[in-house]
XYZ file of C-alpha atoms in Angstrom:
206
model
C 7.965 -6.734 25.264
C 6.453 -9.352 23.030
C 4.936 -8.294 19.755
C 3.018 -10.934 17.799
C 1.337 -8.701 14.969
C 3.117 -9.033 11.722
C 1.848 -5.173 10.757
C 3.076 -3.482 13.961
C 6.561 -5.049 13.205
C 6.660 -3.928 9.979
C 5.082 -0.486 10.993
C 7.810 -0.166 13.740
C 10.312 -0.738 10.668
C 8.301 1.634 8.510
C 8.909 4.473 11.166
C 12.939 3.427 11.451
C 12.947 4.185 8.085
C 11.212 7.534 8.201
C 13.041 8.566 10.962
C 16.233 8.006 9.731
C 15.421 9.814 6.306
C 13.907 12.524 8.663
C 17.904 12.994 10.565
C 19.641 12.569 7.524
C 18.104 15.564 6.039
C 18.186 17.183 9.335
C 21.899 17.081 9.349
C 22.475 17.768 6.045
C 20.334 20.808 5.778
C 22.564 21.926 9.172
C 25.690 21.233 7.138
C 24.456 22.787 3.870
C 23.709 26.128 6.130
C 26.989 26.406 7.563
C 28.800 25.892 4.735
C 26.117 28.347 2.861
C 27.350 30.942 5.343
C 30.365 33.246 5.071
C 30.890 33.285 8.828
C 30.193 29.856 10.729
C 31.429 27.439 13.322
C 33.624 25.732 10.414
C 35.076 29.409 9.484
C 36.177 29.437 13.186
C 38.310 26.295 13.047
C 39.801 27.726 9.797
C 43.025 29.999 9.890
C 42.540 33.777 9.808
C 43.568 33.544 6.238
C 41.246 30.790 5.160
C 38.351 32.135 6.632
C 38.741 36.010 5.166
C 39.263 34.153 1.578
C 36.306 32.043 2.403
C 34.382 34.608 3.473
C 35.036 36.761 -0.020
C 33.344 34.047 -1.993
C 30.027 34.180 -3.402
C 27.357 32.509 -0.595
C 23.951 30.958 -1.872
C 22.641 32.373 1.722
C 23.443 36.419 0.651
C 22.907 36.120 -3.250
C 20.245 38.822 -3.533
C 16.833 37.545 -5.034
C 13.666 38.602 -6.108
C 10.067 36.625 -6.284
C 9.043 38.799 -8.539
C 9.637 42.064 -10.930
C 8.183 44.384 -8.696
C 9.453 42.862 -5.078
C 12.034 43.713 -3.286
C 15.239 42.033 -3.029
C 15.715 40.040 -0.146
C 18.731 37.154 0.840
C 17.993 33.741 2.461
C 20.185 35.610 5.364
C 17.430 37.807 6.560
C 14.649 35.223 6.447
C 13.579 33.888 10.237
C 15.370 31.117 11.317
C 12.810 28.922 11.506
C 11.967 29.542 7.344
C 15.978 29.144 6.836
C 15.822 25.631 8.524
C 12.497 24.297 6.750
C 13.968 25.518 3.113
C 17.441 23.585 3.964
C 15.336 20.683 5.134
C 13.064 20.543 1.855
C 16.508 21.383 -0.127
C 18.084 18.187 1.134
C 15.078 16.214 0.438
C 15.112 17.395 -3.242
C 18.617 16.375 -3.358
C 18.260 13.228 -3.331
C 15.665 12.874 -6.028
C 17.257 15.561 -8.310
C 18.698 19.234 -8.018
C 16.223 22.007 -6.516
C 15.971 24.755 -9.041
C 15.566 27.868 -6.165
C 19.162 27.287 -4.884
C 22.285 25.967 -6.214
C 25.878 25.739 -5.378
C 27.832 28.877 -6.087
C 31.153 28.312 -4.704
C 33.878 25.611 -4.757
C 33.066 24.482 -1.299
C 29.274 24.071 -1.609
C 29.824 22.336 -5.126
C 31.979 19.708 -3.160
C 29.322 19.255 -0.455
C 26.831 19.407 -2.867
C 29.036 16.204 -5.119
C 29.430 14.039 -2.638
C 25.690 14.392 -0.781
C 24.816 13.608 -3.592
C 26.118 10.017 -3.974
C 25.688 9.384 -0.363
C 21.818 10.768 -1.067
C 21.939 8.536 -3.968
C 22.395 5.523 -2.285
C 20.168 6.352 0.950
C 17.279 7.343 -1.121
C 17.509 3.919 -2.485
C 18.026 1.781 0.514
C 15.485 3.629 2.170
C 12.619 3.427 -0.588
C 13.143 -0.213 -0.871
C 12.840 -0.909 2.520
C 9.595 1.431 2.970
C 8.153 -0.856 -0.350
C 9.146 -4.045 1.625
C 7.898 -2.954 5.089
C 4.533 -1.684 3.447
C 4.037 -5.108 1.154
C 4.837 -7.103 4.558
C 1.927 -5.973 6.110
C -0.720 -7.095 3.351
C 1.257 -10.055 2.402
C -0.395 -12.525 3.997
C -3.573 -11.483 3.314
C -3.036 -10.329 -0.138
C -1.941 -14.037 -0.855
C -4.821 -15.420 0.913
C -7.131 -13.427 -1.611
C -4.696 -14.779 -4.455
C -5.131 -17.878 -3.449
C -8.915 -17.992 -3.308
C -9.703 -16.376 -6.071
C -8.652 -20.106 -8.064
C -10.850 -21.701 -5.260
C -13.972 -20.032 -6.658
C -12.705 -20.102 -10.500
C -12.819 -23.675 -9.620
C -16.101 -24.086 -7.958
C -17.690 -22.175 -10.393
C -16.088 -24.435 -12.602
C -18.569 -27.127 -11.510
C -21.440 -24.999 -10.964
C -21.314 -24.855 -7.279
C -23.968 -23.568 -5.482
C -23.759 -20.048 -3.554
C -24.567 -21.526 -0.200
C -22.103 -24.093 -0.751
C -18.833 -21.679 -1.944
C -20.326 -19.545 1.087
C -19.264 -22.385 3.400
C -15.957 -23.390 1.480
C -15.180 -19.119 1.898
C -15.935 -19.038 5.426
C -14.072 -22.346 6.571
C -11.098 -21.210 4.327
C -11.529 -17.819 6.028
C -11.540 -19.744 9.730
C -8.433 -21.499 8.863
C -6.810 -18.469 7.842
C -7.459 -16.635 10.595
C -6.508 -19.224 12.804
C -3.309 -19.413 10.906
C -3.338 -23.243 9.898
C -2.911 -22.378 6.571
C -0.284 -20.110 5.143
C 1.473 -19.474 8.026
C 4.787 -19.150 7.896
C 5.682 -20.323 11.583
C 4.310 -23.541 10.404
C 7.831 -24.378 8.679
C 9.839 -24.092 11.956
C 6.982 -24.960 13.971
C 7.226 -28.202 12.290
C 10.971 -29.035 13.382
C 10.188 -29.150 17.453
C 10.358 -32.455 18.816
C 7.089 -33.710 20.073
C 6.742 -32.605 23.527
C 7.315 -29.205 22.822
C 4.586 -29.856 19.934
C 2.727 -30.930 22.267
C 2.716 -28.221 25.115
C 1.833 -25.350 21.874
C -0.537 -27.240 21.419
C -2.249 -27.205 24.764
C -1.422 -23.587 24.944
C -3.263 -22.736 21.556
């Protein structure tokens, strides 16, 4: 499949991105449940002694809480599973800007997950908001410097007191050019390296 548009490449990237921000908070909240959980699939691999000490700790998922002075106490245990898994996933994604304030580690075990998600997070978040700022800027770029650009053509026409018919004409050939990418084009670089045959032949195709 050939793809020629400059903003569906950059779109394509621009869902990469998402997507992989959207897994890596997937698995994390997964992780961040099991370990929030006195009895799990990582208190079966432990010995019977490990997972009864484990299991005595203190568990963000059945700390009692309240929303308010007069509601009952409730535990993120007894919430639907589908509420558990969309308040790890928005916990994750806090993460890795800074430290939601409605849960936070309570044990040894979920302080070390918590540590060292944290500087993976850290780095991610990063990576991944620099890439959605590059992939978005991509997709204007051209045109963004075309407007740039012609912005000093009328500063100077105006200059000289040229007519509105006449920087109508200079716009729209400009524009012509532009959209016919002879000018600022970045193939034209490379382009400019074939040998002349193959010159040529693009040129017969265009």
């Amino acid at each position: 499949v050939r793809i020629g548009s400059i903003a569906i490449i950059q779109s394509i990237m621009l869902m990469k991105v998402l997507l992989f921000v959207v897994a890596m908070c997937h698995w994390s909240a997964c992780l961040f449940w099991v370990i929030g959980r006195p009895e799990s699939l990582m208190t079966d691999l432990l010995p019977p002694e490990s997972a009864a000490d484990f299991a005595a700790l203190p568990h963000w998922t059945t700390l009692s809480r309240r929303d308010g002075a007069d509601q009952g106490e409730w535990t993120f245990e007894q919430k639907p599973m589908e509420e558990q898994y969309i308040f790890c996933f928005y916990w994750t994604l806090g993460v890795m800007r800074t430290m939601p304030a409605e849960v936070t580690p309570v044990n040894f075990p979920e302080r070390i997950f918590v540590l060292l998600f944290m500087f993976f997070a850290l780095s991610a978040f990063a990576v991944s908001v620099a890439s959605l700022t590059q992939a978005y800027f991509k997709i204007f770029e051209r045109g963004r410097t075309f407007n740039d650009e012609y912005f000093f053509v009328r500063m100077y026409l105006n200059r000289f007191g040229a007519q509105k018919p006449l920087e109508a004409r200079v716009k729209q050939f400009l524009a012509h050019l532009f959209e016919r990418r002879r000018i600022m084009a970045k193939e034209t670089n490379l382009m400019e390296k074939l040998p002349e045959v193959l010159k040529h032949d693009v040129q017969n195709m265009l």
